[in-house]
Coordinates of C-alpha atoms and ligand atoms in Angstrom, one line a residue:
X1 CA -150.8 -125.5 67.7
X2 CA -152.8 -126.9 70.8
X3 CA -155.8 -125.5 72.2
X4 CA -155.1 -122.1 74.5
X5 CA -156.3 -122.8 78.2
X6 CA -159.6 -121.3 79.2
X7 CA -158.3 -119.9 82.3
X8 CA -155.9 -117.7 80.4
X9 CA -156.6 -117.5 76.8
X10 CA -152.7 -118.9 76.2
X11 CA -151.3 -122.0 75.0
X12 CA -149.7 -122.8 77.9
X13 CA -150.9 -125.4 80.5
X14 CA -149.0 -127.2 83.7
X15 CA -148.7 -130.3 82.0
X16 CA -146.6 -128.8 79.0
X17 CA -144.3 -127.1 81.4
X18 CA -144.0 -130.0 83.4
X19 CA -143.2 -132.3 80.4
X20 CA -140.5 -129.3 79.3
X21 CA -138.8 -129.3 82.7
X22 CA -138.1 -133.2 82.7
X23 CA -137.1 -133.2 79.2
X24 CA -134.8 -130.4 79.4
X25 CA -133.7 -131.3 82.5
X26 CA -135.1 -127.6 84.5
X27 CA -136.9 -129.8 87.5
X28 CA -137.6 -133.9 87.9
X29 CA -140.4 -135.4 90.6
X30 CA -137.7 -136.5 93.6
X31 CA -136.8 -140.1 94.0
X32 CA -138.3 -141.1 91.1
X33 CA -136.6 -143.8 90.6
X34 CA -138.4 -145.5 93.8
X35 CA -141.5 -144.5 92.7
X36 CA -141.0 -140.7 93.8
X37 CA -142.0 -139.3 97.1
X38 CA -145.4 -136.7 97.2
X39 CA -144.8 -133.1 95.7
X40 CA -141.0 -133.3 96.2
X41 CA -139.2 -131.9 93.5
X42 CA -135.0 -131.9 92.4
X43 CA -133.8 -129.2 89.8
X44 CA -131.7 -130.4 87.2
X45 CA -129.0 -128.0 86.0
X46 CA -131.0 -125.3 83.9
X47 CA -133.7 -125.5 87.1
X48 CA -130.9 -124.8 89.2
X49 CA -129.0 -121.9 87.0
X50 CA -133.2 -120.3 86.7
X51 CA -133.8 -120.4 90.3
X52 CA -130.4 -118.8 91.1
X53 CA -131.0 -116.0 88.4
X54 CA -134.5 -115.3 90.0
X55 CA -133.0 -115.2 93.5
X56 CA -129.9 -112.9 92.3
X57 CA -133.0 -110.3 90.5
X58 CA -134.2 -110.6 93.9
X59 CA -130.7 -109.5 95.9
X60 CA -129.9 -107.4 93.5
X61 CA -133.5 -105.5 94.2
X62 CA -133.1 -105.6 97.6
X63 CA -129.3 -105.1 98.6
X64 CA -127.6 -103.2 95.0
X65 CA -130.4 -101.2 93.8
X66 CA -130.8 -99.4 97.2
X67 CA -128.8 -99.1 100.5
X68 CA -131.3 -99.1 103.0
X69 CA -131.7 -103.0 103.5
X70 CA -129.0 -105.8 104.7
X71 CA -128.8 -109.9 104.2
X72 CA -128.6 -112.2 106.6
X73 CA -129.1 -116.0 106.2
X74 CA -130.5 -117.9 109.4
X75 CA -130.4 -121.3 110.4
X76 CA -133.3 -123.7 109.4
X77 CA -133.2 -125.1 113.2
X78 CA -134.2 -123.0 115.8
X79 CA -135.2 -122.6 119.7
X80 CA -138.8 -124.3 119.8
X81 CA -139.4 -121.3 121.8
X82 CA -139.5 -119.4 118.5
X83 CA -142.2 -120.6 117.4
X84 CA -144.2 -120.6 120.4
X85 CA -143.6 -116.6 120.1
X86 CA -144.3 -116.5 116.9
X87 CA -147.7 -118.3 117.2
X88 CA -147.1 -120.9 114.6
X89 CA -147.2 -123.7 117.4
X90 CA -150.8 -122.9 118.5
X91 CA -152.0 -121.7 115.0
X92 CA -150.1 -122.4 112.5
X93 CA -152.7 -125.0 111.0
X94 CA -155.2 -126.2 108.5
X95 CA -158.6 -127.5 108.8
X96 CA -158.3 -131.4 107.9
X97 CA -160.8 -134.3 107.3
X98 CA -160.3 -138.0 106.2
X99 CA -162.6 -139.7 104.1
X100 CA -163.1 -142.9 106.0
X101 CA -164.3 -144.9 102.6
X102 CA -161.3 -144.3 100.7
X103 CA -158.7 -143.1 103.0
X104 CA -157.7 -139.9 101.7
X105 CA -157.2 -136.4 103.4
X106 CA -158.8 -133.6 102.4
X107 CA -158.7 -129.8 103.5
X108 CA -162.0 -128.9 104.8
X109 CA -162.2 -125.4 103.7
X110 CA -160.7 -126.5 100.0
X111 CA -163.7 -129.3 99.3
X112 CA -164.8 -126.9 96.6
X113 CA -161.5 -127.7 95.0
X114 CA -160.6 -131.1 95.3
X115 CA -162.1 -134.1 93.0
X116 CA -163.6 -137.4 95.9
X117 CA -161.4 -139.9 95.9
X118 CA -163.3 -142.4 94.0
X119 CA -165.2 -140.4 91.6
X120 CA -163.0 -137.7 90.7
X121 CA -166.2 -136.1 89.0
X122 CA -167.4 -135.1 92.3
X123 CA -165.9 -133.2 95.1
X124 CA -165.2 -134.8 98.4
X125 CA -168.2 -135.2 100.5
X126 CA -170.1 -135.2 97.5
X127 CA -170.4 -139.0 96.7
X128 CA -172.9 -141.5 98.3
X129 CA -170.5 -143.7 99.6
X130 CA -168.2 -140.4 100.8
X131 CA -167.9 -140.9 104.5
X132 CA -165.9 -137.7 105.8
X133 CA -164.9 -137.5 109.3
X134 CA -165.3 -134.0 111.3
X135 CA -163.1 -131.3 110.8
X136 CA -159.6 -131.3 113.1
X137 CA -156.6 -128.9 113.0
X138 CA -153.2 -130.2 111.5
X139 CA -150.3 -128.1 112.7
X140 CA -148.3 -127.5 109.3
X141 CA -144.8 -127.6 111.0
X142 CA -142.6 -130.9 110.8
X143 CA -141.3 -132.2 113.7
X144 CA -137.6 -133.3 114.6
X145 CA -135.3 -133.9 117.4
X146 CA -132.0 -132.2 118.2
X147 CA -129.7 -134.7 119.8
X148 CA -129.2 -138.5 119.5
X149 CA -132.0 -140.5 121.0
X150 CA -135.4 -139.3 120.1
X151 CA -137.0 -139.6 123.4
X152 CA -134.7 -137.7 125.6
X153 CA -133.9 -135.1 123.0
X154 CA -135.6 -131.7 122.5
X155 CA -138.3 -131.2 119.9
X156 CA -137.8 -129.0 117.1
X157 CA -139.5 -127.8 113.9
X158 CA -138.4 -127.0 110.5
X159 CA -138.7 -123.2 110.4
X160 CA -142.2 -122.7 108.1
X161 CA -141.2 -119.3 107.3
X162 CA -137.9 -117.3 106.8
X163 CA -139.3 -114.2 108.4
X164 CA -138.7 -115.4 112.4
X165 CA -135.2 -116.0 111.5
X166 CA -135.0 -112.2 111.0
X167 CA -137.0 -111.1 113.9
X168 CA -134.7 -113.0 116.1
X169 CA -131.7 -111.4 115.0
X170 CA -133.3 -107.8 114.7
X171 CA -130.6 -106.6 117.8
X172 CA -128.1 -108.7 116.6
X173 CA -128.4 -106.8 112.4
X174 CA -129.5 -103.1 114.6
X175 CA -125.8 -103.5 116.4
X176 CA -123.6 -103.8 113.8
X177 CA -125.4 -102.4 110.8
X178 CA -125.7 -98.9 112.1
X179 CA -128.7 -98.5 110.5
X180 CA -131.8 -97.1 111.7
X181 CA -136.1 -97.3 110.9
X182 CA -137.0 -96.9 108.4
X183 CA -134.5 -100.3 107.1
X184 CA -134.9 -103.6 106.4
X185 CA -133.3 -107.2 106.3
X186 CA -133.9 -109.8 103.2
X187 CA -133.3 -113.6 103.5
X188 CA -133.4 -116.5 101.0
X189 CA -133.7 -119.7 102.3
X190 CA -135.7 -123.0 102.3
X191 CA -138.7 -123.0 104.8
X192 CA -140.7 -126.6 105.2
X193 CA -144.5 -127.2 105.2
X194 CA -146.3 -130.7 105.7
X195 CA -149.0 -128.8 103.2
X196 CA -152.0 -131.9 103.5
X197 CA -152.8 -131.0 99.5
X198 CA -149.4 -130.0 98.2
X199 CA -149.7 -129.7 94.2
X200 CA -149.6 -128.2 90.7
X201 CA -146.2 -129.0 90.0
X202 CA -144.2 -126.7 91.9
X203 CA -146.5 -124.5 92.9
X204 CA -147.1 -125.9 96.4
X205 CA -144.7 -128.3 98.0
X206 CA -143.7 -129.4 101.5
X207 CA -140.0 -127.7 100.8
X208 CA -139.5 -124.9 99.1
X209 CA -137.4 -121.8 98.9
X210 CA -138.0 -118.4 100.1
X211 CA -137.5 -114.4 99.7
X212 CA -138.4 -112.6 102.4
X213 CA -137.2 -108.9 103.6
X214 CA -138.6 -107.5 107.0
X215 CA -138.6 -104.0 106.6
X216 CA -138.7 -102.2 109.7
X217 CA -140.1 -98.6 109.9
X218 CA -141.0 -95.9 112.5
X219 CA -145.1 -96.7 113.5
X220 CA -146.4 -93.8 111.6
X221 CA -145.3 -95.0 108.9
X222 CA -146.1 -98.1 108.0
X223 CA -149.2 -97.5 105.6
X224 CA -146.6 -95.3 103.8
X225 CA -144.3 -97.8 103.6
X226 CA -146.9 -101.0 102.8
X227 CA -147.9 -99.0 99.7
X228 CA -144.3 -98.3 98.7
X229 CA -143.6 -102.1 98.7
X230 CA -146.8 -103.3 97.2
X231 CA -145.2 -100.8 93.7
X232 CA -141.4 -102.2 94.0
X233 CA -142.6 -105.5 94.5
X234 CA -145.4 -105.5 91.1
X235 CA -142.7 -103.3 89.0
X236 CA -140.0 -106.1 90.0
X237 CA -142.4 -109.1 88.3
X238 CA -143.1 -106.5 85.4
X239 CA -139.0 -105.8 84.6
X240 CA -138.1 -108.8 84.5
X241 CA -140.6 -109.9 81.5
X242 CA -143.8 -111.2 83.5
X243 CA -146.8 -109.6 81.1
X244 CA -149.1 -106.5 83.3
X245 CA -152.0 -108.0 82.4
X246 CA -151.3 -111.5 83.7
X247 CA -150.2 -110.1 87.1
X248 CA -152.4 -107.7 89.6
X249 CA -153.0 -107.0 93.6
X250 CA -155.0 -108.5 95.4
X251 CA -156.0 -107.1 98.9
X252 CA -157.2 -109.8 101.7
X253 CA -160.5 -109.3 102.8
X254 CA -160.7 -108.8 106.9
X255 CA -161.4 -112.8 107.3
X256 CA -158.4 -114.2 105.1
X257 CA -155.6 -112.2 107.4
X258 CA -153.1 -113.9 109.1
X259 CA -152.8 -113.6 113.1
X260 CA -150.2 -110.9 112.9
X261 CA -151.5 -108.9 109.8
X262 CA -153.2 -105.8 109.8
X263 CA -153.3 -105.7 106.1
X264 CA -152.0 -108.0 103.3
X265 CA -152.2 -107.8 99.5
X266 CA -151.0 -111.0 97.3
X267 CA -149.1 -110.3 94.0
X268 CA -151.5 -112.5 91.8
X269 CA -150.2 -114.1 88.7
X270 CA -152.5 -115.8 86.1
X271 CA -151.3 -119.8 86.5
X272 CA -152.9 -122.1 83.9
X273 CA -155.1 -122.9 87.1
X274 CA -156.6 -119.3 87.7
X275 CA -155.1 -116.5 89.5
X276 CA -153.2 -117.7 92.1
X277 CA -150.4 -116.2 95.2
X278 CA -147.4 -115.7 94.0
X279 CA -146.2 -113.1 96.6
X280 CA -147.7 -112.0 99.7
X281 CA -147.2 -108.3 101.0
X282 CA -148.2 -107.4 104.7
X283 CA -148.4 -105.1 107.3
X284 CA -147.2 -107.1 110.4
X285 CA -147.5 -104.0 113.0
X286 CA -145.0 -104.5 116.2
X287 CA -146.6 -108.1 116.6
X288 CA -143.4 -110.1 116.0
X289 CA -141.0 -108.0 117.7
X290 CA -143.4 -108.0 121.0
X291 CA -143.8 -111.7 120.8
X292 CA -140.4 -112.1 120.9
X293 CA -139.3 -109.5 123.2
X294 CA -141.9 -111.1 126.4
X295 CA -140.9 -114.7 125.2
X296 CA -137.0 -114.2 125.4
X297 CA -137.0 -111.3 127.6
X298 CA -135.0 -109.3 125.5
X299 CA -135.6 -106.0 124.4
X300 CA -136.4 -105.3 121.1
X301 CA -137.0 -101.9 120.1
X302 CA -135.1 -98.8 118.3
X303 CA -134.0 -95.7 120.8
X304 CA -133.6 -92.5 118.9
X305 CA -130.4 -90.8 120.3
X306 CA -131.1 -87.5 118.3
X307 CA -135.0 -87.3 119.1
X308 CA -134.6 -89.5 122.5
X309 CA -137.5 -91.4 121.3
X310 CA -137.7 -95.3 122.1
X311 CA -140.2 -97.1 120.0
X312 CA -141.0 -100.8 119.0
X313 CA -140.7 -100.4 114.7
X314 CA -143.2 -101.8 112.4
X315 CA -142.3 -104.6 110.1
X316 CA -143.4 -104.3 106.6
X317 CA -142.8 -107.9 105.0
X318 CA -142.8 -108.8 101.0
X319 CA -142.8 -112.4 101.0
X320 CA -142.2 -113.9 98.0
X321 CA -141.5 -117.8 97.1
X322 CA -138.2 -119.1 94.9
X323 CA -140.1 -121.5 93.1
X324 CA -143.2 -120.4 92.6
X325 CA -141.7 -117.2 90.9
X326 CA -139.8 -119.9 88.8
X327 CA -142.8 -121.1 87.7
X328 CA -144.4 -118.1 87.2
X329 CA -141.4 -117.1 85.0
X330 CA -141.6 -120.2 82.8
X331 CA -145.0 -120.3 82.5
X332 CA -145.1 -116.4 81.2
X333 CA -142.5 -117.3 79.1
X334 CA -144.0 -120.2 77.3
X335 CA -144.4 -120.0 74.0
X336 CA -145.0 -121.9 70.7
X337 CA -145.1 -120.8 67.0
X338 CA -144.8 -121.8 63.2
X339 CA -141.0 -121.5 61.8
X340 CA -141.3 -121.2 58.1
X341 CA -138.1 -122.2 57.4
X342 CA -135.1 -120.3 55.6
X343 CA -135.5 -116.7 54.7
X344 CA -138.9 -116.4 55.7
X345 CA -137.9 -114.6 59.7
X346 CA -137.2 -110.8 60.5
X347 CA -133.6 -110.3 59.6
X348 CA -131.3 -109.3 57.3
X349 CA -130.3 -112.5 56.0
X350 CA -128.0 -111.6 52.6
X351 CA -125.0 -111.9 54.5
X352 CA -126.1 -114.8 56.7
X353 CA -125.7 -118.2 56.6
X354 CA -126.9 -120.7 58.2
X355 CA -130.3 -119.3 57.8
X356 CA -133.3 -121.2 59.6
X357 CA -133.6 -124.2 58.2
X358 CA -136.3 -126.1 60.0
X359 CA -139.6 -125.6 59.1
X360 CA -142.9 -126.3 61.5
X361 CA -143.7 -125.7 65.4
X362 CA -141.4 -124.8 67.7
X363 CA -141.1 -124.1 71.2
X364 CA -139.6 -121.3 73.0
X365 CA -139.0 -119.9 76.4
X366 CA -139.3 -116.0 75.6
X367 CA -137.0 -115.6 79.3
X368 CA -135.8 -112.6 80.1
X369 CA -132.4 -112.6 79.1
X370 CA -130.5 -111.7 82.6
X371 CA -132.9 -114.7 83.9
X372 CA -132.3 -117.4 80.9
X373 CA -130.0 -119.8 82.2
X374 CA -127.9 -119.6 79.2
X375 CA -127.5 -116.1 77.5
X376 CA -125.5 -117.6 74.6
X377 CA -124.5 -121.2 72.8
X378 CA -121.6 -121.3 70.5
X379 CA -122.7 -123.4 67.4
X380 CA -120.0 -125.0 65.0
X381 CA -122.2 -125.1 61.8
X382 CA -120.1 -128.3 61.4
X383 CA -117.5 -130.5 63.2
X384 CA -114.4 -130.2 60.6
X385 CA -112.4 -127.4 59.0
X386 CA -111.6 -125.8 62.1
X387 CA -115.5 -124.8 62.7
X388 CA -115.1 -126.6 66.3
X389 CA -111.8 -125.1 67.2
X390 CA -113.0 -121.9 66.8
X391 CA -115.9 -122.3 68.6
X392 CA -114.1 -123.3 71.2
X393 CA -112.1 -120.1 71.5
X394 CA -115.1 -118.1 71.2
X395 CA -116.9 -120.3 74.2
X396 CA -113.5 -119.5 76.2
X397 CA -113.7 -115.9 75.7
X398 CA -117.9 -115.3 76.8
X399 CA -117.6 -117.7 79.9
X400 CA -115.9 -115.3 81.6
X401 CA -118.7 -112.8 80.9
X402 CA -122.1 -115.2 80.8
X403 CA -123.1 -118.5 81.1
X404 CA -122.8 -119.8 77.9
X405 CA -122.8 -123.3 76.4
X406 CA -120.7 -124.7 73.1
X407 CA -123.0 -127.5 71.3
X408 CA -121.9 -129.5 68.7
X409 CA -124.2 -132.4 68.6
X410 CA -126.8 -133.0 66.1
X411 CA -127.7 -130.6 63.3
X412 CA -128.1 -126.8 63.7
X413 CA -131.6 -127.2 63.2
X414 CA -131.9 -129.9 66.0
X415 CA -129.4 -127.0 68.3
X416 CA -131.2 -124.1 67.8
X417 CA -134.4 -126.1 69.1
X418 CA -133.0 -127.0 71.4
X419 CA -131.4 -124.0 72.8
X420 CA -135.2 -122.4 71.8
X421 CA -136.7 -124.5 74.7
X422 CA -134.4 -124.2 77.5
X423 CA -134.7 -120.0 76.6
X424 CA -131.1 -119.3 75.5
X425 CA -131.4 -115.8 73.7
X426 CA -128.7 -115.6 71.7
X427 CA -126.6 -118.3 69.5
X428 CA -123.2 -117.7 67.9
X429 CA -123.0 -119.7 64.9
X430 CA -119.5 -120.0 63.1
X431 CA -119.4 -121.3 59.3
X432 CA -117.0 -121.4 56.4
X433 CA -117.0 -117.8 57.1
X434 CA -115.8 -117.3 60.0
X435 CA -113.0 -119.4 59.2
X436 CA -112.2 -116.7 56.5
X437 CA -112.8 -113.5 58.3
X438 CA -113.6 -114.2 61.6
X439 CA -117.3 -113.3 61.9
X440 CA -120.0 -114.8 63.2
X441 CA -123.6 -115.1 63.0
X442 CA -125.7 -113.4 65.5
X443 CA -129.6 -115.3 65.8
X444 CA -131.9 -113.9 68.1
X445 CA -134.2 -116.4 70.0
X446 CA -137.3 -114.3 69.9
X447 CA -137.2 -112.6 66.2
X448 CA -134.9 -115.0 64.5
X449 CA -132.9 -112.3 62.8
X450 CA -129.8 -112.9 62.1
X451 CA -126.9 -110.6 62.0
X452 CA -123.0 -111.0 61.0
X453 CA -120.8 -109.7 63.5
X454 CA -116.9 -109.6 63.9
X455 CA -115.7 -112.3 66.7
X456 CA -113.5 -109.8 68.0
X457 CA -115.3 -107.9 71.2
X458 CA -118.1 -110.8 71.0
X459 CA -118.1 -111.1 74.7
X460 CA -118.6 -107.7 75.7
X461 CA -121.4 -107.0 72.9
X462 CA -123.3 -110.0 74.4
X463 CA -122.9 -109.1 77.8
X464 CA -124.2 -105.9 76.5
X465 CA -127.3 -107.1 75.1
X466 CA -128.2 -109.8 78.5
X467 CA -128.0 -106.2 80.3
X468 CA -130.1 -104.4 77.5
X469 CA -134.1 -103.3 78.4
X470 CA -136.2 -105.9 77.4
X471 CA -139.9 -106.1 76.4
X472 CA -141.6 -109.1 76.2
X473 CA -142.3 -110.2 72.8
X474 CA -145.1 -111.9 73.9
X475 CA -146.5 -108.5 74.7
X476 CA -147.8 -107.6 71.1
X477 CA -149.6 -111.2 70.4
X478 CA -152.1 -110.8 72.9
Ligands
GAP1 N1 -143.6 -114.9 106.3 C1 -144.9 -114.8 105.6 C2 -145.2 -116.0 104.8 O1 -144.5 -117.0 104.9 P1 -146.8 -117.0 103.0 O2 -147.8 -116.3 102.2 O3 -147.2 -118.2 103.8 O4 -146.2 -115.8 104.0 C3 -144.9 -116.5 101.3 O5 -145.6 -117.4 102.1 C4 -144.7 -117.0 99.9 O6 -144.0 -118.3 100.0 C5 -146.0 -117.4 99.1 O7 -146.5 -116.2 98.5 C6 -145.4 -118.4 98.1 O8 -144.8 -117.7 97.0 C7 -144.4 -119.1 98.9 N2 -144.9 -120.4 99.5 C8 -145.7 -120.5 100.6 N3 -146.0 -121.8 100.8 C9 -145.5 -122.5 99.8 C10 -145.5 -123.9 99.4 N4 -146.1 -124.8 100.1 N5 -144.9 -124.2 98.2 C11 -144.2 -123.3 97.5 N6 -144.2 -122.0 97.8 C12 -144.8 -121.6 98.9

């Protein structure tokens, strides 16, 4: 096995996710076949069914597990005016610099970070021939027009953020929700950033997809409130498989905040590259709904008919990002390990054929089952004596329960490998067997025990066990 990286003591690193996402088609670099365009990024179809898993945990969170908070799904395109309010037009930038000798952009206040352009041993600036230009601000938002000709139309942005489209529509949700302080509203959606030093992988790009919920509470309450999100938000992470010790909360020092915060902690996860944001959690006060209230004119506050009392709620705002969770997910869920072959896993194997028959390294995505994007494949040990119709029938019965796959090419050794590295937890092989009394063998991803089980109810016990608690196995080798 490969050397673990010295950030995080694992044997994970960005460029072995990276290579496992193009090779089992989670995520490819966009337009790649022109030569791809800068930190752009398309999800093939296990990307796509991971990203929607992550972003159902995340509903289900927010709107099942409680009844205090309601969706809504804005448009990407709104009045500029929005963002004049919202201060992202005036500040919403980074510091820049070029390097006049070999034309490259640079953040100013990431220099520490970032390798010169010609002698990547050395940090920009660093270099005798480095030639940087003063510092200017970049306004992060991209720039469109709305109607046909682009010099008589109106300018308008991208949103950068999910969270305006919230604010904007706080009477609009207050009206018909019947809800009152403290409650909040989650959207997912993509949000657009011309980021000048996008990178690692998916981490930062100029598009990406957000979680946000604006939680709106009476102005007494907000530390309360701030405290009880900063728990929900770390035990959601920890649930759903990520390791404790790889995940903690940060709190910004005065300096870092944004504009509108009056306190912000980051959900930190240990990436290959160090500890890094994977969620930001903050105390917005009544700064949004003010901003938008003197910039549109309307008014935006809650009036308490019992208690008569007309107040401008605080927003409390987790702010999480779709793909940089994914990441953090696959990159918590990496794994690699010695197989040594038939008989030698957990598992009672005496009534269990096909038992593991490949010996040597394999590689594993120890997913949480409700986020794997396949909770079972249907194995026909081999194409002939009715092996594949009865696969078949057992596929037809657990797709109307869970994703599930039926794969019948290349040997069983070659399938369970493959079903190992895109993090399917549970494969259904039928044999000879099954043919005779309709079982089926159970193999767990993670323990490689195998089990014999009656095809009949199949569908409901694996549904049952996607649903089970789960533990990280990972847990007990570090
Ligand atoms: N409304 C507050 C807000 O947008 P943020 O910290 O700028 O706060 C929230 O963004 C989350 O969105 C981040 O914690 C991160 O997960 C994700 N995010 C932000 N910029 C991103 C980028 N360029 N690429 C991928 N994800 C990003």
């Amino acid at each position: 096995m490969s050397e673990p990286n010295s950030h995080t003591g694992d044997i994970v690193t960005m460029d072995k996710i990276v290579a496992l996402c193009k090779r089992r088609g989670f995520i490819f670099p966009s337009s790649e076949i022109y030569g791809g365009v800068g930190s752009t990024y398309d999800f093939g179809h296990y990307g796509v069914l991971l990203k929607n898993n992550v972003k159902a945990e995340w509903w289900r969170a927010m709107l099942q597990e409680r009844d205090d908070i309601v969706a809504l799904d804005s448009a990407i395109l709104q009045h500029p005016k929005v963002w004049e309010a919202s201060g992202h037009l005036a500040g919403f930038t980074d510091p820049l610099v070029d390097c006049r000798t070999c034309g490259q952009r640079f953040r100013a206040d990431h220099l520490a970070d970032l390798q010169c352009g010609r002698k990547p041993s050395k940090h920009p600036g660093e270099a005798d021939e480095c030639d940087l230009t003063d510092a200017r601000d970049f306004n992060l938002m991209f720039e469109t027009t709305i109607g046909p000709v682009k010099e008589s139309g109106a300018t308008a942005y991208l949103r950068p953020e999910t969270a305006q489209g919230i604010f904007i529509n706080f009477k609009n949700v207050l009206q018909f929700s019947r809800k009152k302080p403290p409650f909040g509203i989650a959207h997912v959606g993509k949000s657009f950033r011309n980021e000048i030093t996008p990178g690692n992988f998916i981490f930062r790009t100029r598009e990406f997809e957000q979680m946000e919920m604006e939680f709106f509470v009476p102005p007494g309450e907000a530390q309360r409130w701030f405290e009880h999100w900063l728990a929900e938000r770390e035990r959601w992470y920890t649930e759903l498989g990520i390791r404790p010790d790889h995940l903690r909360l940060r709190a910004h020092d005065p300096e870092e905040l944004s504009h509108y915060s009056s306190g912000t902690s980051d959900v930190e996860y240990l990436f290959p590259i160090g500890w890094s944001e994977l969620e930001g959690i903050a105390n917005r006060g009544d700064f949004d709904l003010t901003q938008h209230a003197q910039h549109s004119g309307e008014k935006l506050e809650y009036f308490d008919q019992g208690s008569g009392e007309r107040y401008v709620p605080h927003v409390i705002e987790p702010a999480a990002g779709a793909d940089r969770a994914t990441l953090a997910f696959l990159v918590d869920a990496y794994d690699e390990e010695l197989v040594e072959g038939a008989g030698a896993s957990a598992g009672d194997r005496s009534a269990a054929p096909p038992a593991e028959p490949v010996v040597g390294q394999r590689t594993v995505l120890r997913l949480h089952p409700r986020l794997a994007p396949v909770k079972a494949a249907v194995l026909p040990l081999v194409g002939k004596d009715g092996q594949p119709e009865l696969a078949r029938e057992v596929h037809h019965a657990l797709r109307g329960r869970v994703q599930a796959e039926y794969d019948a090419g290349g040997s069983i050794g070659k399938r369970y490998r493959r079903q190992d590295e895109i993090g399917t937890p549970l494969c259904l092989t039928i044999d000879h067997q099954s043919i005779e009394d309709r079982t089926l063998t159970l193999r767990d991803r993670d323990s490689l025990a195998q089990e014999r089980l009656p095809i009949e109810g199949i569908a409901e016990e694996i549904e049952r066990r996607v649903h089970a608690p789960w533990r990280t196995p990972k847990l007990s080798s570090v």
